[in-house]
Amino acid sequence: MSAGGIKPARPFPAAARDTLGNAQMRRNLRHATTTIREKRQRAVDELPNWEALRDEAAALKDHVMAHLSEYLLELEASVQARGGQVHWARTAQEARSIVAALAQRHGAQEVIKVKSISTDEIELNAGLAAHGIHAIETDLAELIVQLAEDQPSHILVPAIHRNRAEIRELFQRKLGAELLTDDPKALADAARTYLREKFLSTTVAVSGANFAVAETGTVCVVESEGNGRMCLTMPDVLISVMGIEKVLPTWQDLAVFLRVLPRSSTAERMNPYTSFWSGVTPGDGPQEFHLVLLDNGRTDVLADDVGRQTLRCIRCSACLNVCPVYERTGGHAYGSVYPGPIGAILTPQLLQLEDENANTLPWASSLCGACYDACPVKINIPEVLLYLRGQISDAQPPSVQAAAFKVAAWVMSEPHRFEGAIKLARTGQGPLVKHGAIHALPGLLAGWTASRDLPAFPRQTFREWWRQRPAAQEHGPDRPEDTSETAGNAWEPL
Amino acid sequence: MKIDLFITCLNDAMFPRTGEATARLLERLGHEVRFNERQTCCGQMHFNSGYQHDALRLVRHFVDTFRDADVVVAPSGSCVGMVRDLYPRAAEWAHDDALLAEVQALTPRVFELSEFLVHHQGLEDVGAYYPHRVTYHQTCHAMRVLRVGDAPLRLLQRVRGLNLVALPAVDQCCGFGGTFSVKNPETSTAMLADKVQHVMSTNAEACTAGDNSCLMHIGGGLSRLQSGTRTVHLAEILASTEHEVFA
Ligand code: SF4
């Protein structure tokens, strides 16, 4: 089942421990992210006005967020005017029921799906299964994940953690395909044979949406394989589930996003398939169109001055591909269909900072800032991470750690207290120091020394040295007294 | 020029030699160097760990200490990043407009050492001598928050005797991240392992950077592997001359 929802089953550090131990997955991920990273950089460097485009995209999204209800109402009216129907879903549960009821009304036992992360977010596949309806993923990577009964691990490439040999084995077992090689073409052909029959025989399709244009009621999906276009045009009924933040005011606004999205996500100048549809057209394409507008926590995010920028996200996945934490832990460690840096800020916010496991995600970052640099809509992810850390800590009951930081702030806000603390530590470290370094620490800091040494406190602090200088402006001819504790450690001068 | 040193809590307590080097280097370049003993810590550790109210106490203390300084120079990209990039956030999130105004008045005068030398002073050759094979690690905050660019490299290229070797994947984080290294130790270690491999692949005698926090992390990994490669702060290389060896 590929629809995993957004509630992590475990805290990030525990989940990461498992995935870090999977060497094959780490190799697959490193290979995939390194390749796409380099390609993206080339695609971006090609555009002389990249920074201006980012600014424009961010400003447009901010404008939409500031007037979201107006544009959504306009979108609703436009869709209806063109013969489509609009449904408002406050929660994932409501959205699932709406889609299930529509499919049931048409007596569908199977629906075909265009790759869509919003339907993964609401666990639509499981929701439909509960009504006896089988959802068939038609995107190659989503299909792999679905057949493997796995979870997606990347927004754009849900099966990024798997390699060709694994996929070949899966297709042989699940699709009964006879595959002599794990050549990509052979794998794609096997999937195509299976899917073609489904496209021709299924009457209801479900999609997500990359964008929707308020003025014309047009919905847009971009994709690479053409499976999306099949789903969007062949069935009688089309149901599109879309997060409310995806609306854009005018057709012209698309121009900015269709330039920044492909370069950021697949490192292409233009993606192979861009499909638009507006309501229904008699005799052409689906004769019934439903647009489900999904909130599921988004209006709460919108209400927060700092967190709001998260809703600019166009799900390009550039931030995942540059993230050193994602590269090591993989998407599953984030426990949500939104992995990586964007997941670390979006998931806890969608859950209103009430989910204990999701609340560990803002700490799943070394704050290196690579995500912010890569983001085409300039979401300051490090800033939001820090902000959320503060919000979450504030709401937590007093802890040993919180008390320690309080004491530390008190100590460090006065120089003499700070100095006293260093002297104390210098004396206290005695038994821990071996050859000028500390190799094992107790308690909270044990995690550090499991793999790293720590230098010992030297005999003299900087301020002690400063005080004993003959005169601040006199350059002594000799080096001042050596302040290092012992010889033979990594922190000893050359 | 009158320069106020900001020696940062980690440098003061653990790496005093870096502070000494910074002081002596700036004096050698003809500046009047002062050290205001009221200074303590920029509050980054608190702020980044989610204790933003506690951090505010240190933000206010920093502003009080350096309010009257002409120029503040620190041998730490990450602490200067905290001051320049996050002090305004800290004040905003606390809805403290008075503090915000003070912060905005002070931050344009706070510099990281290499950006001060290259971008502010237009200097590349600081008269240093350091006859060793050295590789340079670009720390994330210097690179992405302060945008120091190639300032440290330009300084290193002009150090006599120094053999500068490129570090593979130089723009990759070492995995320190303050409390990240303790809260997510396995992930941090996985990042460090790659960094240490890259450093070792250069066969450098020393790995340098503008931040002792990152160097402490990388050095911790190198030390555990008994690699023989040392870590040394950029300031110590720049302060070294034929007569006075700092690093
Ligand atoms: S946060 Fe930015 S980089 Fe990450 S997926 Fe969203 S738009 Fe792309």
PDB file of C-alpha atoms in Angstrom, chain A residues 30-258:
ATOM      1  CA  ARG A  30      23.551   8.439  -2.446  1.00  0.00           C
ATOM      2  CA  HIS A  31      23.818   7.524  -6.094  1.00  0.00           C
ATOM      3  CA  ALA A  32      20.404   8.935  -6.971  1.00  0.00           C
ATOM      4  CA  THR A  33      20.674  12.180  -5.027  1.00  0.00           C
ATOM      5  CA  THR A  34      24.210  12.936  -6.186  1.00  0.00           C
ATOM      6  CA  THR A  35      23.196  12.517  -9.821  1.00  0.00           C
ATOM      7  CA  ILE A  36      20.073  14.654  -9.618  1.00  0.00           C
ATOM      8  CA  ARG A  37      21.881  17.286  -7.548  1.00  0.00           C
ATOM      9  CA  GLU A  38      24.476  17.841 -10.234  1.00  0.00           C
ATOM     10  CA  LYS A  39      21.890  17.862 -12.998  1.00  0.00           C
ATOM     11  CA  ARG A  40      19.702  20.365 -11.176  1.00  0.00           C
ATOM     12  CA  GLN A  41      22.620  22.703 -10.661  1.00  0.00           C
ATOM     13  CA  ARG A  42      23.365  22.646 -14.380  1.00  0.00           C
ATOM     14  CA  ALA A  43      19.716  23.282 -15.278  1.00  0.00           C
ATOM     15  CA  VAL A  44      19.544  26.186 -12.859  1.00  0.00           C
ATOM     16  CA  ASP A  45      22.875  27.709 -13.884  1.00  0.00           C
ATOM     17  CA  GLU A  46      21.574  27.878 -17.442  1.00  0.00           C
ATOM     18  CA  LEU A  47      19.117  30.590 -16.490  1.00  0.00           C
ATOM     19  CA  PRO A  48      20.688  33.985 -15.953  1.00  0.00           C
ATOM     20  CA  ASN A  49      17.621  35.212 -14.104  1.00  0.00           C
ATOM     21  CA  TRP A  50      17.179  32.269 -11.739  1.00  0.00           C
ATOM     22  CA  GLU A  51      17.276  34.386  -8.583  1.00  0.00           C
ATOM     23  CA  ALA A  52      14.733  36.804  -9.994  1.00  0.00           C
ATOM     24  CA  LEU A  53      12.462  33.894 -10.921  1.00  0.00           C
ATOM     25  CA  ARG A  54      12.696  32.556  -7.384  1.00  0.00           C
ATOM     26  CA  ASP A  55      11.753  35.951  -5.998  1.00  0.00           C
ATOM     27  CA  GLU A  56       8.845  36.195  -8.379  1.00  0.00           C
ATOM     28  CA  ALA A  57       7.588  32.709  -7.551  1.00  0.00           C
ATOM     29  CA  ALA A  58       7.839  33.380  -3.815  1.00  0.00           C
ATOM     30  CA  ALA A  59       6.067  36.730  -4.107  1.00  0.00           C
ATOM     31  CA  LEU A  60       3.252  35.222  -6.174  1.00  0.00           C
ATOM     32  CA  LYS A  61       2.710  32.463  -3.657  1.00  0.00           C
ATOM     33  CA  ASP A  62       2.713  34.955  -0.801  1.00  0.00           C
ATOM     34  CA  HIS A  63       0.135  36.997  -2.605  1.00  0.00           C
ATOM     35  CA  VAL A  64      -2.064  33.934  -3.009  1.00  0.00           C
ATOM     36  CA  MET A  65      -1.689  33.070   0.694  1.00  0.00           C
ATOM     37  CA  ALA A  66      -2.743  36.586   1.647  1.00  0.00           C
ATOM     38  CA  HIS A  67      -5.934  36.266  -0.432  1.00  0.00           C
ATOM     39  CA  LEU A  68      -6.496  32.549  -0.306  1.00  0.00           C
ATOM     40  CA  SER A  69     -10.209  32.495   0.432  1.00  0.00           C
ATOM     41  CA  GLU A  70     -10.986  34.908  -2.414  1.00  0.00           C
ATOM     42  CA  TYR A  71      -9.074  32.876  -4.966  1.00  0.00           C
ATOM     43  CA  LEU A  72     -10.587  29.611  -3.778  1.00  0.00           C
ATOM     44  CA  LEU A  73     -14.095  30.991  -4.152  1.00  0.00           C
ATOM     45  CA  GLU A  74     -13.222  32.286  -7.600  1.00  0.00           C
ATOM     46  CA  LEU A  75     -11.838  28.859  -8.496  1.00  0.00           C
ATOM     47  CA  GLU A  76     -14.999  27.176  -7.288  1.00  0.00           C
ATOM     48  CA  ALA A  77     -17.195  29.465  -9.376  1.00  0.00           C
ATOM     49  CA  SER A  78     -15.053  28.990 -12.498  1.00  0.00           C
ATOM     50  CA  VAL A  79     -15.002  25.206 -12.176  1.00  0.00           C
ATOM     51  CA  GLN A  80     -18.771  25.115 -11.730  1.00  0.00           C
ATOM     52  CA  ALA A  81     -19.307  27.466 -14.652  1.00  0.00           C
ATOM     53  CA  ARG A  82     -17.500  24.930 -16.838  1.00  0.00           C
ATOM     54  CA  GLY A  83     -19.551  21.995 -15.699  1.00  0.00           C
ATOM     55  CA  GLY A  84     -17.312  20.667 -12.922  1.00  0.00           C
ATOM     56  CA  GLN A  85     -18.268  20.069  -9.301  1.00  0.00           C
ATOM     57  CA  VAL A  86     -16.366  21.309  -6.266  1.00  0.00           C
ATOM     58  CA  HIS A  87     -16.174  19.603  -2.863  1.00  0.00           C
ATOM     59  CA  TRP A  88     -14.621  21.068   0.270  1.00  0.00           C
ATOM     60  CA  ALA A  89     -12.833  18.665   2.611  1.00  0.00           C
ATOM     61  CA  ARG A  90     -11.779  19.916   6.015  1.00  0.00           C
ATOM     62  CA  THR A  91     -10.008  16.704   7.039  1.00  0.00           C
ATOM     63  CA  ALA A  92      -8.377  13.694   5.440  1.00  0.00           C
ATOM     64  CA  GLN A  93     -11.360  11.636   6.549  1.00  0.00           C
ATOM     65  CA  GLU A  94     -13.811  13.938   4.770  1.00  0.00           C
ATOM     66  CA  ALA A  95     -11.753  13.869   1.597  1.00  0.00           C
ATOM     67  CA  ARG A  96     -11.592  10.067   1.624  1.00  0.00           C
ATOM     68  CA  SER A  97     -15.361   9.793   2.088  1.00  0.00           C
ATOM     69  CA  ILE A  98     -16.040  12.204  -0.758  1.00  0.00           C
ATOM     70  CA  VAL A  99     -13.867  10.264  -3.199  1.00  0.00           C
ATOM     71  CA  ALA A 100     -15.190   6.888  -2.050  1.00  0.00           C
ATOM     72  CA  ALA A 101     -18.804   8.015  -2.397  1.00  0.00           C
ATOM     73  CA  LEU A 102     -18.178   9.324  -5.910  1.00  0.00           C
ATOM     74  CA  ALA A 103     -16.483   6.109  -6.991  1.00  0.00           C
ATOM     75  CA  GLN A 104     -19.251   4.025  -5.457  1.00  0.00           C
ATOM     76  CA  ARG A 105     -21.917   6.053  -7.211  1.00  0.00           C
ATOM     77  CA  HIS A 106     -20.362   4.901 -10.455  1.00  0.00           C
ATOM     78  CA  GLY A 107     -20.107   1.337  -9.288  1.00  0.00           C
ATOM     79  CA  ALA A 108     -16.331   1.359  -9.640  1.00  0.00           C
ATOM     80  CA  GLN A 109     -14.399  -1.540  -8.187  1.00  0.00           C
ATOM     81  CA  GLU A 110     -11.119  -0.225  -9.469  1.00  0.00           C
ATOM     82  CA  VAL A 111      -9.877   3.317  -9.979  1.00  0.00           C
ATOM     83  CA  ILE A 112      -6.701   4.350 -11.763  1.00  0.00           C
ATOM     84  CA  LYS A 113      -4.514   6.959 -10.157  1.00  0.00           C
ATOM     85  CA  VAL A 114      -2.118   9.617 -11.329  1.00  0.00           C
ATOM     86  CA  LYS A 115       0.805   9.964  -8.941  1.00  0.00           C
ATOM     87  CA  SER A 116      -0.400  12.363  -6.284  1.00  0.00           C
ATOM     88  CA  ILE A 117       1.084  13.145  -2.948  1.00  0.00           C
ATOM     89  CA  SER A 118      -2.088  14.776  -1.631  1.00  0.00           C
ATOM     90  CA  THR A 119      -3.941  11.479  -2.049  1.00  0.00           C
ATOM     91  CA  ASP A 120      -1.054   9.776  -0.238  1.00  0.00           C
ATOM     92  CA  GLU A 121      -1.392  12.399   2.479  1.00  0.00           C
ATOM     93  CA  ILE A 122      -5.033  11.450   3.077  1.00  0.00           C
ATOM     94  CA  GLU A 123      -4.333   7.698   2.760  1.00  0.00           C
ATOM     95  CA  LEU A 124      -6.832   7.476  -0.044  1.00  0.00           C
ATOM     96  CA  ASN A 125      -5.859   4.012  -1.225  1.00  0.00           C
ATOM     97  CA  ALA A 126      -6.560   2.503   2.179  1.00  0.00           C
ATOM     98  CA  GLY A 127      -9.741   4.573   2.439  1.00  0.00           C
ATOM     99  CA  LEU A 128     -10.995   3.208  -0.882  1.00  0.00           C
ATOM    100  CA  ALA A 129      -9.959  -0.328   0.007  1.00  0.00           C
ATOM    101  CA  ALA A 130     -12.198  -0.092   3.059  1.00  0.00           C
ATOM    102  CA  HIS A 131     -15.072   0.357   0.602  1.00  0.00           C
ATOM    103  CA  GLY A 132     -13.908  -2.544  -1.529  1.00  0.00           C
ATOM    104  CA  ILE A 133     -12.411  -0.300  -4.197  1.00  0.00           C
ATOM    105  CA  HIS A 134      -8.908  -1.049  -5.439  1.00  0.00           C
ATOM    106  CA  ALA A 135      -6.770   1.938  -6.402  1.00  0.00           C
ATOM    107  CA  ILE A 136      -4.166   1.248  -9.074  1.00  0.00           C
ATOM    108  CA  GLU A 137      -1.103   3.476  -9.162  1.00  0.00           C
ATOM    109  CA  THR A 138      -0.055   4.173 -12.747  1.00  0.00           C
ATOM    110  CA  ASP A 139       3.174   6.097 -12.147  1.00  0.00           C
ATOM    111  CA  LEU A 140       6.016   3.619 -12.502  1.00  0.00           C
ATOM    112  CA  ALA A 141       7.661   4.419  -9.196  1.00  0.00           C
ATOM    113  CA  GLU A 142       4.346   4.560  -7.328  1.00  0.00           C
ATOM    114  CA  LEU A 143       3.415   1.227  -8.876  1.00  0.00           C
ATOM    115  CA  ILE A 144       6.684  -0.266  -7.632  1.00  0.00           C
ATOM    116  CA  VAL A 145       6.034   1.007  -4.144  1.00  0.00           C
ATOM    117  CA  GLN A 146       2.450  -0.263  -4.263  1.00  0.00           C
ATOM    118  CA  LEU A 147       3.394  -3.715  -5.523  1.00  0.00           C
ATOM    119  CA  ALA A 148       6.127  -3.990  -2.909  1.00  0.00           C
ATOM    120  CA  GLU A 149       3.631  -3.000  -0.193  1.00  0.00           C
ATOM    121  CA  ASP A 150       6.202  -0.399   0.693  1.00  0.00           C
ATOM    122  CA  GLN A 151       5.958   3.303   1.506  1.00  0.00           C
ATOM    123  CA  PRO A 152       7.089   6.081  -0.834  1.00  0.00           C
ATOM    124  CA  SER A 153      10.407   7.582   0.242  1.00  0.00           C
ATOM    125  CA  HIS A 154      10.655  10.634  -1.997  1.00  0.00           C
ATOM    126  CA  ILE A 155       8.099  13.162  -3.227  1.00  0.00           C
ATOM    127  CA  LEU A 156       9.041  12.829  -6.858  1.00  0.00           C
ATOM    128  CA  VAL A 157      10.711   9.441  -7.051  1.00  0.00           C
ATOM    129  CA  PRO A 158       8.808   7.376  -4.500  1.00  0.00           C
ATOM    130  CA  ALA A 159      10.962   4.298  -5.186  1.00  0.00           C
ATOM    131  CA  ILE A 160      14.284   6.154  -5.103  1.00  0.00           C
ATOM    132  CA  HIS A 161      15.496   3.786  -2.407  1.00  0.00           C
ATOM    133  CA  ARG A 162      15.195   0.735  -4.677  1.00  0.00           C
ATOM    134  CA  ASN A 163      17.505  -0.395  -7.447  1.00  0.00           C
ATOM    135  CA  ARG A 164      16.791  -2.163 -10.710  1.00  0.00           C
ATOM    136  CA  ALA A 165      17.581  -5.652  -9.503  1.00  0.00           C
ATOM    137  CA  GLU A 166      15.037  -5.303  -6.731  1.00  0.00           C
ATOM    138  CA  ILE A 167      12.419  -4.008  -9.172  1.00  0.00           C
ATOM    139  CA  ARG A 168      12.983  -6.840 -11.626  1.00  0.00           C
ATOM    140  CA  GLU A 169      12.426  -9.386  -8.905  1.00  0.00           C
ATOM    141  CA  LEU A 170       9.266  -7.574  -7.831  1.00  0.00           C
ATOM    142  CA  PHE A 171       7.769  -7.433 -11.332  1.00  0.00           C
ATOM    143  CA  GLN A 172       8.473 -11.112 -11.904  1.00  0.00           C
ATOM    144  CA  ARG A 173       6.789 -12.011  -8.659  1.00  0.00           C
ATOM    145  CA  LYS A 174       3.839  -9.612  -8.711  1.00  0.00           C
ATOM    146  CA  LEU A 175       3.060  -9.028 -12.388  1.00  0.00           C
ATOM    147  CA  GLY A 176       4.142 -12.442 -13.602  1.00  0.00           C
ATOM    148  CA  ALA A 177       6.413 -10.665 -16.088  1.00  0.00           C
ATOM    149  CA  GLU A 178       9.204 -12.647 -17.661  1.00  0.00           C
ATOM    150  CA  LEU A 179      12.243 -10.450 -17.436  1.00  0.00           C
ATOM    151  CA  LEU A 180      15.553 -11.570 -18.832  1.00  0.00           C
ATOM    152  CA  THR A 181      17.367  -8.404 -17.737  1.00  0.00           C
ATOM    153  CA  ASP A 182      16.931  -5.486 -15.371  1.00  0.00           C
ATOM    154  CA  ASP A 183      17.423  -3.080 -18.235  1.00  0.00           C
ATOM    155  CA  PRO A 184      15.232   0.019 -17.610  1.00  0.00           C
ATOM    156  CA  LYS A 185      13.430  -0.449 -20.909  1.00  0.00           C
ATOM    157  CA  ALA A 186      12.533  -4.037 -20.121  1.00  0.00           C
ATOM    158  CA  LEU A 187      11.219  -2.990 -16.715  1.00  0.00           C
ATOM    159  CA  ALA A 188       9.182  -0.137 -18.178  1.00  0.00           C
ATOM    160  CA  ASP A 189       7.726  -2.436 -20.855  1.00  0.00           C
ATOM    161  CA  ALA A 190       6.556  -4.906 -18.241  1.00  0.00           C
ATOM    162  CA  ALA A 191       4.784  -2.137 -16.351  1.00  0.00           C
ATOM    163  CA  ARG A 192       3.338  -0.734 -19.552  1.00  0.00           C
ATOM    164  CA  THR A 193       1.774  -4.041 -20.561  1.00  0.00           C
ATOM    165  CA  TYR A 194       0.110  -4.337 -17.182  1.00  0.00           C
ATOM    166  CA  LEU A 195      -1.047  -0.713 -17.069  1.00  0.00           C
ATOM    167  CA  ARG A 196      -2.335  -0.446 -20.629  1.00  0.00           C
ATOM    168  CA  GLU A 197      -5.054  -2.944 -19.923  1.00  0.00           C
ATOM    169  CA  LYS A 198      -6.044  -0.958 -16.826  1.00  0.00           C
ATOM    170  CA  PHE A 199      -6.210   2.358 -18.691  1.00  0.00           C
ATOM    171  CA  LEU A 200      -8.554   0.818 -21.242  1.00  0.00           C
ATOM    172  CA  SER A 201     -10.899  -0.846 -18.802  1.00  0.00           C
ATOM    173  CA  THR A 202     -11.251   1.548 -15.854  1.00  0.00           C
ATOM    174  CA  THR A 203     -13.944   4.219 -15.805  1.00  0.00           C
ATOM    175  CA  VAL A 204     -12.946   6.319 -12.786  1.00  0.00           C
ATOM    176  CA  ALA A 205      -9.613   8.114 -12.331  1.00  0.00           C
ATOM    177  CA  VAL A 206      -8.196   9.981  -9.368  1.00  0.00           C
ATOM    178  CA  SER A 207      -5.506  12.635  -9.644  1.00  0.00           C
ATOM    179  CA  GLY A 208      -3.872  15.320  -7.616  1.00  0.00           C
ATOM    180  CA  ALA A 209      -3.042  18.749  -8.984  1.00  0.00           C
ATOM    181  CA  ASN A 210       0.124  20.776  -9.282  1.00  0.00           C
ATOM    182  CA  PHE A 211      -1.703  24.029  -9.880  1.00  0.00           C
ATOM    183  CA  ALA A 212      -5.200  25.350 -10.446  1.00  0.00           C
ATOM    184  CA  VAL A 213      -6.044  28.654 -12.093  1.00  0.00           C
ATOM    185  CA  ALA A 214      -8.794  30.594 -10.367  1.00  0.00           C
ATOM    186  CA  GLU A 215      -9.836  32.784 -13.311  1.00  0.00           C
ATOM    187  CA  THR A 216     -10.490  29.884 -15.687  1.00  0.00           C
ATOM    188  CA  GLY A 217     -11.117  26.938 -13.362  1.00  0.00           C
ATOM    189  CA  THR A 218      -8.235  25.095 -15.016  1.00  0.00           C
ATOM    190  CA  VAL A 219      -6.424  22.307 -13.209  1.00  0.00           C
ATOM    191  CA  CYS A 220      -2.865  21.325 -14.142  1.00  0.00           C
ATOM    192  CA  VAL A 221      -0.749  18.210 -13.687  1.00  0.00           C
ATOM    193  CA  VAL A 222       2.872  17.879 -14.782  1.00  0.00           C
ATOM    194  CA  GLU A 223       4.445  14.462 -15.211  1.00  0.00           C
ATOM    195  CA  SER A 224       7.079  12.519 -17.097  1.00  0.00           C
ATOM    196  CA  GLU A 225       5.629   9.228 -18.220  1.00  0.00           C
ATOM    197  CA  GLY A 226       2.357   9.991 -19.971  1.00  0.00           C
ATOM    198  CA  ASN A 227       0.453   7.735 -17.629  1.00  0.00           C
ATOM    199  CA  GLY A 228      -1.061  10.844 -16.131  1.00  0.00           C
ATOM    200  CA  ARG A 229      -2.394  12.016 -19.448  1.00  0.00           C
ATOM    201  CA  MET A 230      -4.004   8.595 -19.994  1.00  0.00           C
ATOM    202  CA  CYS A 231      -5.757   8.797 -16.620  1.00  0.00           C
ATOM    203  CA  LEU A 232      -6.853  12.374 -17.194  1.00  0.00           C
ATOM    204  CA  THR A 233      -8.392  11.768 -20.606  1.00  0.00           C
ATOM    205  CA  MET A 234      -9.612   8.175 -20.965  1.00  0.00           C
ATOM    206  CA  PRO A 235     -11.984   7.469 -18.057  1.00  0.00           C
ATOM    207  CA  ASP A 236     -15.564   8.773 -17.840  1.00  0.00           C
ATOM    208  CA  VAL A 237     -15.119  10.288 -14.407  1.00  0.00           C
ATOM    209  CA  LEU A 238     -12.177  12.303 -13.107  1.00  0.00           C
ATOM    210  CA  ILE A 239     -11.737  13.197  -9.447  1.00  0.00           C
ATOM    211  CA  SER A 240      -8.905  15.578  -8.544  1.00  0.00           C
ATOM    212  CA  VAL A 241      -7.814  16.080  -4.959  1.00  0.00           C
ATOM    213  CA  MET A 242      -5.928  19.297  -4.389  1.00  0.00           C
ATOM    214  CA  GLY A 243      -4.453  21.071  -1.383  1.00  0.00           C
ATOM    215  CA  ILE A 244      -6.016  24.507  -1.078  1.00  0.00           C
ATOM    216  CA  GLU A 245      -2.610  26.214  -1.363  1.00  0.00           C
ATOM    217  CA  LYS A 246      -2.222  25.109  -4.983  1.00  0.00           C
ATOM    218  CA  VAL A 247      -4.486  27.795  -6.447  1.00  0.00           C
ATOM    219  CA  LEU A 248      -3.019  30.556  -8.635  1.00  0.00           C
ATOM    220  CA  PRO A 249      -4.868  33.708  -9.681  1.00  0.00           C
ATOM    221  CA  THR A 250      -4.324  33.766 -13.430  1.00  0.00           C
ATOM    222  CA  TRP A 251      -3.251  31.623 -16.314  1.00  0.00           C
ATOM    223  CA  GLN A 252      -0.240  33.875 -16.731  1.00  0.00           C
ATOM    224  CA  ASP A 253       1.041  33.056 -13.247  1.00  0.00           C
ATOM    225  CA  LEU A 254       1.626  29.520 -14.423  1.00  0.00           C
ATOM    226  CA  ALA A 255       4.424  30.775 -16.632  1.00  0.00           C
ATOM    227  CA  VAL A 256       6.682  31.357 -13.639  1.00  0.00           C
ATOM    228  CA  PHE A 257       5.998  28.015 -12.015  1.00  0.00           C
ATOM    229  CA  LEU A 258       6.247  25.931 -15.151  1.00  0.00           C
TER     230      LEU A 258
END
